[in-house]
């Protein structure tokens, strides 16, 4: 089996290293000798994390997808422009394609999968979601008897690494992000990680596989972690929660709800204790109940583990992705975000004067919102009170209207911070 790799960076280099160190095991499982014969890179003279003596390196990626001696192409370069053209060309040339590129699948997956079906080849992407965790295979195989009710996951390693370091070591956001980039966790454009876009790509894929619907990236409501302050982290800890960046997908009344946002989770929940670059995905099936999948969400060899599992599936012809069934997937409508019911955490900076809390709770009462917990920090040097509130379960539109009313009061000194709370019961 001759393999051509597009991109020999963190993931591509990891694939070569794992194929080398686990060669005997991989040959035993796949029944074939797997040889990486060609790899395309941007800069042929750059140092690599893997040996390249036996690989023909090229700066012409089309030379790989058009090479008749290559059986399977691994797209590990990223992006949705050139990568899409290359994947299309490889498929049209009758080659199976494996990619770790969640952006490509989330945005162009519907058409690429159809193209793959038309050309009778596979397009697989286990490594695109949650790094080394075989979550797509779990949904398609192990949980195939279930109707999935909920998927909730920490699905961006960089974001989780940043939040963990901020909480445990009080480190600065930008400083931790630089370390995540140096470790190879972050996307080429790290705003994809910190603004939630990467997690939204992954959630679109998870939702599609979990609910049997077409990919609907445009329907994922997305919020990143860049607005989470040290004060939010401290308040959450005091109230008994951890702040995690969650991707949540639910199907209710034949409508799909997909959202990515920072979330307070009770500390007792397993997901609240998933730290650093680790990812975890909670899946609730209507037969099995809650199940949890945990593992490294980014990094060279962890991601390579998922890429190579797809490779072995293709070679053994044990592919679980029901490519032919894909065309029958439903196109469920998206749920309006205003209709989503949630518990909320609010953080307010208010002038310390009598009646402020009474005014806030009066506005809550007029919207049928009750206060489940409240913490007030000492008054600061500017005579402002720092207040954190946990509400009851309430419709998002109701919460937004109440906050808009609170915000109009001149005792409010800055924008009220709103973060979802999930008990994951
Ligand atoms: P990376 O380290 O930046 O590697 C990208 C590779 O692609 C590099 O070898 C680069 O060449 C090559 N490349 C880029 N543009 C090219 C072009 N125009 N022509 C030829 N080669 C080109 O990226 P990565 O972290 O491995 O990520 C690759 C993909 O995997 C992305 O889609 C990413 O989202 C996904 N992914 C990454 C991880 C992770 O932990 N890093 C985990 C899961 C999924 P040079 O080396 O010469 O620059
Ligand atoms: N940048 C991604 C992350 C890589 O940090 O999760 C893995 O998909």
Coordinates of C-alpha atoms and ligand atoms in Angstrom, one line a residue:
X1 CA 0.0 0.0 0.0
X2 CA 1.6 3.2 -1.1
X3 CA 0.6 6.3 0.8
X4 CA 1.0 9.9 -0.2
X5 CA 0.8 12.6 2.5
X6 CA -0.2 16.2 1.9
X7 CA 1.5 18.1 4.8
X8 CA 4.3 16.8 7.0
X9 CA 3.9 19.0 10.0
X10 CA 2.6 18.1 13.5
X11 CA 0.0 15.5 12.3
X12 CA 1.8 14.3 9.1
X13 CA 5.1 13.9 11.0
X14 CA 3.2 12.1 13.8
X15 CA 1.7 9.6 11.3
X16 CA 5.2 8.8 9.9
X17 CA 6.6 8.3 13.4
X18 CA 3.7 6.1 14.6
X19 CA 3.8 4.0 11.3
X20 CA 7.5 3.5 12.0
X21 CA 7.4 2.7 15.7
X22 CA 4.4 0.4 15.5
X23 CA 5.1 -1.1 12.1
X24 CA 4.9 -4.7 13.1
X25 CA 1.6 -4.2 14.9
X26 CA 0.1 -2.2 12.1
X27 CA 1.1 -4.7 9.5
X28 CA -0.3 -7.5 11.6
X29 CA -3.7 -5.7 12.0
X30 CA -4.0 -4.5 8.4
X31 CA -2.4 -7.5 6.7
X32 CA -0.4 -5.2 4.4
X33 CA 2.9 -3.4 4.3
X34 CA 2.1 0.3 4.5
X35 CA 4.8 2.6 2.9
X36 CA 4.7 6.4 2.9
X37 CA 6.3 7.0 -0.5
X38 CA 5.6 10.7 -1.1
X39 CA 4.9 13.8 1.0
X40 CA 4.1 17.3 0.0
X41 CA 5.4 20.3 2.1
X42 CA 5.6 24.0 1.6
X43 CA 9.3 24.2 2.4
X44 CA 11.4 21.2 1.4
X45 CA 14.4 22.3 3.4
X46 CA 12.6 22.7 6.8
X47 CA 13.6 20.4 9.7
X48 CA 11.0 17.6 10.2
X49 CA 9.8 15.8 13.4
X50 CA 10.0 12.5 11.5
X51 CA 12.6 10.7 9.4
X52 CA 12.2 11.5 5.7
X53 CA 15.1 9.5 4.1
X54 CA 12.7 7.0 2.5
X55 CA 10.1 9.6 1.5
X56 CA 10.1 11.6 -1.7
X57 CA 9.4 15.2 -0.6
X58 CA 7.9 17.6 -3.0
X59 CA 6.5 21.1 -3.0
X60 CA 4.0 20.1 -5.7
X61 CA 1.0 18.5 -3.9
X62 CA -0.8 17.9 -7.2
X63 CA 2.1 15.6 -8.1
X64 CA 0.9 13.3 -5.3
X65 CA -2.8 13.3 -6.0
X66 CA -2.1 12.6 -9.7
X67 CA 0.5 9.9 -9.0
X68 CA -0.8 6.5 -10.3
X69 CA 1.3 4.6 -7.8
X70 CA -0.2 6.1 -4.8
X71 CA -3.2 4.2 -3.4
X72 CA -4.4 6.4 -0.5
X73 CA -3.9 10.1 0.1
X74 CA -3.7 11.6 3.6
X75 CA -4.7 15.3 3.6
X76 CA -2.9 16.7 6.6
X77 CA -2.1 20.2 5.5
X78 CA -5.2 22.1 6.6
X79 CA -7.3 24.9 5.1
X80 CA -10.3 24.8 2.9
X81 CA -8.9 26.2 -0.4
X82 CA -6.0 24.2 -1.8
X83 CA -6.8 21.3 0.5
X84 CA -10.3 21.0 -1.1
X85 CA -9.0 21.1 -4.6
X86 CA -6.5 18.4 -3.8
X87 CA -9.0 16.2 -2.0
X88 CA -11.4 16.6 -5.0
X89 CA -8.7 15.7 -7.4
X90 CA -7.5 12.7 -5.4
X91 CA -11.1 11.4 -5.2
X92 CA -11.7 11.9 -9.0
X93 CA -8.5 9.9 -9.5
X94 CA -10.0 7.0 -7.6
X95 CA -8.0 7.4 -4.5
X96 CA -9.3 6.9 -1.0
X97 CA -8.7 10.0 1.2
X98 CA -8.2 10.4 4.9
X99 CA -8.2 13.8 6.4
X100 CA -7.7 15.4 9.9
X101 CA -9.1 18.6 8.5
X102 CA -12.4 19.4 10.4
X103 CA -12.8 22.8 8.7
X104 CA -12.8 21.1 5.3
X105 CA -15.3 18.4 6.4
X106 CA -17.6 20.8 8.3
X107 CA -17.8 23.3 5.5
X108 CA -17.5 21.1 2.3
X109 CA -18.2 17.6 3.7
X110 CA -21.6 17.2 2.1
X111 CA -20.4 17.7 -1.4
X112 CA -17.0 15.9 -0.9
X113 CA -18.8 12.8 0.5
X114 CA -21.1 12.8 -2.4
X115 CA -18.2 13.0 -4.8
X116 CA -16.5 10.2 -2.9
X117 CA -19.6 8.1 -3.2
X118 CA -19.9 8.8 -7.0
X119 CA -16.2 7.7 -7.4
X120 CA -16.6 4.7 -5.2
X121 CA -13.9 5.7 -2.8
X122 CA -13.8 6.5 0.9
X123 CA -13.3 9.9 2.5
X124 CA -12.6 9.3 6.2
X125 CA -12.0 11.9 9.0
X126 CA -11.9 10.3 12.5
X127 CA -8.9 12.5 13.4
X128 CA -10.9 15.6 12.6
X129 CA -12.8 15.3 15.9
X130 CA -11.3 15.1 19.4
X131 CA -7.8 14.2 18.3
X132 CA -7.0 10.6 19.3
X133 CA -10.4 9.7 20.7
X134 CA -12.2 7.3 18.3
X135 CA -15.5 9.1 18.9
X136 CA -16.9 8.9 15.3
X137 CA -16.3 5.1 15.3
X138 CA -17.9 4.8 18.7
X139 CA -21.0 6.7 17.5
X140 CA -21.3 4.6 14.3
X141 CA -20.4 1.2 15.7
X142 CA -20.6 0.8 19.4
X143 CA -23.7 3.1 19.9
X144 CA -25.4 2.2 16.6
X145 CA -28.5 0.7 18.5
X146 CA -29.2 4.1 20.1
X147 CA -31.1 7.2 19.4
X148 CA -28.6 9.8 20.6
X149 CA -30.2 12.4 22.8
X150 CA -27.2 14.5 23.8
X151 CA -23.5 15.0 22.8
X152 CA -21.6 17.4 25.0
X153 CA -17.8 17.6 24.7
X154 CA -14.6 19.4 25.4
X155 CA -13.4 19.3 21.9
X156 CA -10.7 21.8 21.6
X157 CA -7.4 20.9 23.3
X158 CA -5.9 24.4 23.0
X159 CA -8.8 26.1 24.7
X160 CA -9.0 23.5 27.5
X161 CA -5.2 23.8 28.0
X162 CA -5.6 27.6 28.3
X163 CA -8.5 27.5 30.7
X164 CA -6.7 24.9 32.9
X165 CA -3.5 26.9 33.1
X166 CA -5.4 30.1 33.9
X167 CA -7.3 28.4 36.7
X168 CA -4.5 26.3 38.2
X169 CA -1.5 28.6 37.8
X170 CA -3.1 32.0 37.3
X171 CA -1.3 32.3 34.0
X172 CA -2.0 35.0 31.4
X173 CA -4.2 34.0 28.5
X174 CA -1.7 35.1 25.7
X175 CA 1.2 33.4 27.4
X176 CA -0.5 30.0 27.6
X177 CA -1.7 30.3 24.0
X178 CA 1.9 30.8 22.9
X179 CA 2.9 27.6 24.7
X180 CA 0.0 25.7 23.0
X181 CA 1.2 26.9 19.6
X182 CA 4.8 25.8 20.4
X183 CA 3.4 22.3 21.5
X184 CA 1.7 22.0 18.1
X185 CA -1.8 22.0 19.6
X186 CA -3.1 25.2 18.0
X187 CA -4.5 25.7 14.5
X188 CA -2.5 27.6 11.9
X189 CA -4.8 30.6 12.8
X190 CA -5.2 30.3 16.6
X191 CA -8.3 32.5 16.6
X192 CA -10.0 29.3 15.4
X193 CA -9.2 27.7 18.8
X194 CA -9.9 30.7 21.1
X195 CA -13.0 32.0 19.3
X196 CA -14.6 28.5 19.2
X197 CA -14.6 28.1 15.4
X198 CA -12.5 24.9 15.6
X199 CA -14.9 23.4 18.2
X200 CA -17.8 24.5 16.0
X201 CA -16.3 22.6 13.0
X202 CA -16.0 19.5 15.2
X203 CA -19.5 19.8 16.7
X204 CA -21.0 20.1 13.2
X205 CA -19.4 16.7 12.4
X206 CA -20.4 15.1 15.7
X207 CA -24.0 16.3 15.3
X208 CA -24.2 15.0 11.8
X209 CA -22.9 11.5 12.8
X210 CA -24.9 11.4 16.0
X211 CA -28.2 12.4 14.6
X212 CA -27.9 11.2 11.0
X213 CA -28.3 14.6 9.5
X214 CA -26.4 16.5 6.9
X215 CA -23.5 18.7 8.0
X216 CA -24.9 22.0 9.2
X217 CA -21.9 24.1 10.2
X218 CA -23.8 27.4 9.6
X219 CA -26.3 26.4 12.3
X220 CA -23.7 26.0 15.1
X221 CA -24.0 29.0 17.4
X222 CA -20.4 29.8 18.4
X223 CA -18.7 31.7 21.3
X224 CA -15.1 31.4 22.2
X225 CA -13.1 31.7 25.5
X226 CA -11.3 35.0 24.8
X227 CA -13.8 36.9 27.0
X228 CA -13.4 34.6 30.0
X229 CA -11.6 36.6 32.7
X230 CA -9.6 35.5 35.8
X231 CA -12.5 36.9 37.8
X232 CA -15.0 34.5 36.1
X233 CA -12.7 31.6 36.8
X234 CA -12.4 32.6 40.5
X235 CA -16.2 33.1 40.9
X236 CA -16.9 29.8 39.2
X237 CA -14.5 28.0 41.6
X238 CA -16.1 29.7 44.6
X239 CA -19.6 28.7 43.4
X240 CA -18.5 25.0 43.0
X241 CA -18.1 25.0 39.2
X242 CA -15.3 24.7 36.6
X243 CA -15.5 26.7 33.4
X244 CA -15.1 24.5 30.3
X245 CA -15.5 25.3 26.6
X246 CA -18.2 22.9 25.6
X247 CA -19.7 21.8 22.3
X248 CA -23.3 20.7 22.9
X249 CA -25.6 19.0 20.3
X250 CA -29.1 17.9 21.1
X251 CA -32.0 16.8 18.9
X252 CA -35.4 17.9 20.3
X253 CA -38.7 17.5 18.5
X254 CA -36.8 16.8 15.2
X255 CA -34.9 20.0 15.5
X256 CA -31.1 20.0 15.9
X257 CA -29.5 22.3 18.5
X258 CA -25.8 22.8 18.2
X259 CA -23.8 25.4 20.3
X260 CA -20.3 26.0 21.4
X261 CA -19.7 28.3 24.3
X262 CA -17.9 28.6 27.7
X263 CA -20.0 26.7 30.3
X264 CA -20.0 26.4 34.0
X265 CA -20.1 22.7 35.0
X266 CA -20.5 21.4 38.6
X267 CA -17.1 20.3 39.8
X268 CA -18.4 16.9 40.7
X269 CA -19.0 16.0 37.0
X270 CA -16.3 14.0 35.2
X271 CA -16.3 16.5 32.3
X272 CA -15.4 19.3 34.8
X273 CA -12.2 17.4 35.6
X274 CA -10.9 17.0 32.1
X275 CA -7.9 19.3 32.1
X276 CA -5.0 20.4 29.9
X277 CA -5.0 19.3 26.3
X278 CA -7.3 16.4 27.1
X279 CA -10.7 16.2 25.4
X280 CA -13.8 14.3 26.5
X281 CA -17.1 13.7 24.9
X282 CA -20.3 12.7 26.8
X283 CA -22.8 10.9 24.6
X284 CA -26.3 10.0 26.0
X285 CA -28.0 7.2 24.1
X286 CA -31.7 6.3 24.8
X287 CA -30.7 2.7 25.4
X288 CA -27.2 2.8 26.9
X289 CA -27.6 6.0 29.0
X290 CA -24.6 8.3 29.5
X291 CA -21.2 7.2 28.2
X292 CA -18.0 9.2 28.3
X293 CA -14.9 9.1 26.0
X294 CA -11.6 10.7 27.1
X295 CA -8.2 11.2 25.5
X296 CA -5.7 13.6 24.1
X297 CA -7.5 16.1 21.9
X298 CA -4.5 17.3 20.0
X299 CA -0.8 16.6 19.4
X300 CA 1.2 14.7 16.8
X301 CA 1.0 11.0 17.8
X302 CA -2.4 11.1 19.4
X303 CA -3.9 12.5 16.2
X304 CA -1.9 10.1 14.1
X305 CA -3.5 7.2 16.1
X306 CA -6.9 8.2 14.6
X307 CA -5.5 8.8 11.1
X308 CA -3.9 5.4 11.0
X309 CA -7.0 3.7 12.4
X310 CA -8.9 5.0 9.3
X311 CA -6.0 3.8 7.1
X312 CA -6.3 0.3 8.6
X313 CA -10.1 0.3 8.2
X314 CA -9.7 1.1 4.5
X315 CA -7.0 -1.5 3.9
X316 CA -9.0 -4.2 5.7
X317 CA -12.2 -2.9 4.1
X318 CA -13.9 -2.5 7.5
X319 CA -14.9 1.1 7.1
X320 CA -17.8 1.9 9.4
X321 CA -18.8 5.2 7.9
X322 CA -21.9 4.4 5.9
X323 CA -21.0 6.4 2.9
X324 CA -23.8 5.1 0.8
X325 CA -26.3 5.8 3.6
X326 CA -25.0 9.4 3.9
X327 CA -27.2 10.5 1.0
X328 CA -30.3 9.4 3.0
X329 CA -29.4 11.6 6.0
X330 CA -32.2 13.9 7.0
X331 CA -31.9 17.7 6.8
X332 CA -33.3 18.6 10.2
X333 CA -34.0 22.2 10.8
X334 CA -32.0 24.1 13.4
X335 CA -33.4 25.2 16.8
X336 CA -33.7 29.0 17.3
X337 CA -31.1 29.9 19.9
X338 CA -33.6 32.3 21.6
X339 CA -35.7 29.2 22.5
X340 CA -32.8 27.3 24.2
X341 CA -33.4 26.8 27.9
X342 CA -30.4 27.1 30.2
X343 CA -29.3 28.0 33.6
X344 CA -27.1 31.1 33.5
X345 CA -24.1 32.6 35.4
X346 CA -24.1 36.4 35.4
X347 CA -21.3 38.6 36.6
X348 CA -22.1 42.3 37.3
X349 CA -20.0 45.2 38.4
X350 CA -22.3 47.5 40.3
X351 CA -22.0 50.7 42.3
X352 CA -22.2 49.8 46.0
X353 CA -25.4 51.6 47.2
X354 CA -28.5 50.5 49.0
X355 CA -31.2 48.8 46.8
X356 CA -29.0 47.6 44.0
X357 CA -29.5 43.9 44.6
X358 CA -33.2 44.6 45.2
X359 CA -33.5 46.4 41.8
X360 CA -31.7 43.5 40.0
X361 CA -33.9 40.8 41.6
X362 CA -37.0 42.8 40.9
X363 CA -36.1 42.8 37.2
X364 CA -35.5 39.0 37.5
X365 CA -38.9 38.5 39.1
X366 CA -40.6 40.4 36.3
X367 CA -39.1 37.8 33.9
X368 CA -39.8 34.8 36.2
X369 CA -36.1 34.3 36.8
X370 CA -35.1 33.2 40.3
X371 CA -31.7 33.4 41.9
X372 CA -30.2 30.0 42.9
X373 CA -26.9 31.3 44.2
X374 CA -25.2 34.7 44.6
X375 CA -21.7 35.7 45.7
X376 CA -20.5 39.3 46.2
X377 CA -16.8 40.2 46.5
X378 CA -15.5 43.0 48.7
X379 CA -16.2 46.5 47.5
X380 CA -13.2 47.7 45.4
X381 CA -11.4 51.0 45.6
X382 CA -13.9 52.6 43.1
X383 CA -16.8 51.7 45.4
X384 CA -18.0 48.9 43.1
X385 CA -19.4 45.6 44.1
X386 CA -18.4 42.5 42.1
X387 CA -21.4 40.2 42.0
X388 CA -21.9 36.7 40.5
X389 CA -25.3 35.1 40.2
X390 CA -26.6 31.7 39.2
X391 CA -30.1 31.6 37.9
X392 CA -32.7 28.9 37.5
X393 CA -33.4 27.2 34.1
X394 CA -34.8 29.9 31.8
X395 CA -35.4 30.6 28.1
X396 CA -32.4 32.4 26.5
X397 CA -34.6 35.2 25.1
X398 CA -36.1 35.9 28.6
X399 CA -32.6 36.0 30.1
X400 CA -31.3 38.4 27.4
X401 CA -34.3 40.7 27.9
X402 CA -33.7 40.8 31.7
X403 CA -30.0 41.5 31.2
X404 CA -30.8 44.3 28.8
X405 CA -33.1 45.9 31.4
X406 CA -30.4 45.5 34.1
X407 CA -27.8 47.0 31.8
X408 CA -29.8 50.3 31.5
X409 CA -29.4 51.2 35.2
X410 CA -26.7 53.7 35.9
X411 CA -25.4 51.6 38.8
X412 CA -24.1 49.0 36.3
X413 CA -20.5 49.9 35.5
X414 CA -19.7 47.5 32.7
X415 CA -21.4 45.0 30.4
X416 CA -23.0 42.1 32.3
X417 CA -21.2 38.9 31.6
X418 CA -23.5 35.9 30.7
X419 CA -22.2 32.3 30.7
X420 CA -24.3 29.1 30.3
X421 CA -24.4 26.6 33.2
X422 CA -24.9 22.9 32.4
X423 CA -25.5 20.4 35.2
X424 CA -25.2 17.5 32.7
X425 CA -27.7 15.5 34.8
Ligands
LIG1 P1 1.1 22.0 10.5 O1 2.0 21.5 11.6 O2 1.1 23.4 10.3 O3 1.4 21.2 9.2 C1 0.9 21.5 8.0 C2 1.7 20.9 6.9 O4 1.2 21.2 5.6 C3 3.2 21.4 6.9 O5 4.1 20.3 6.7 C4 3.2 22.3 5.7 O6 4.5 22.4 5.1 C5 2.2 21.7 4.8 N1 1.6 22.6 3.8 C6 0.9 23.7 4.1 N2 0.6 24.4 3.0 C7 1.1 23.7 2.0 C8 1.1 23.9 0.6 N3 0.5 24.9 0.0 N4 1.8 22.9 -0.2 C9 2.4 21.9 0.4 N5 2.4 21.7 1.7 C10 1.8 22.6 2.5 O7 -0.5 21.6 10.8 P2 -1.0 20.4 11.7 O8 -1.1 20.8 13.1 O9 -0.3 19.1 11.4 O10 -2.5 20.3 11.2 C11 -2.8 19.7 9.9 C12 -4.3 19.4 9.9 O11 -4.7 18.5 10.9 C13 -5.2 20.6 10.0 O12 -6.3 20.5 9.3 C14 -5.5 20.6 11.5 O13 -6.8 21.3 11.8 C15 -5.7 19.1 11.7 N6 -5.5 18.6 13.1 C16 -4.4 19.0 13.8 C17 -4.2 18.5 15.1 C18 -3.0 18.9 15.9 O14 -3.0 18.5 17.1 N7 -2.1 19.7 15.4 C19 -5.1 17.6 15.6 C20 -6.2 17.2 14.8 C21 -6.4 17.7 13.6 P3 5.8 23.0 5.8 O15 6.0 22.1 7.0 O16 6.9 23.0 4.8 O17 5.4 24.4 6.3
LIG2 N1 -6.3 22.9 17.4 C1 -7.0 21.8 17.7 C2 -7.2 21.7 19.2 C3 -6.2 20.6 17.2 O1 -6.5 22.4 19.9 O2 -8.1 20.9 19.6 C4 -7.0 19.3 17.4 O3 -8.1 19.2 16.6

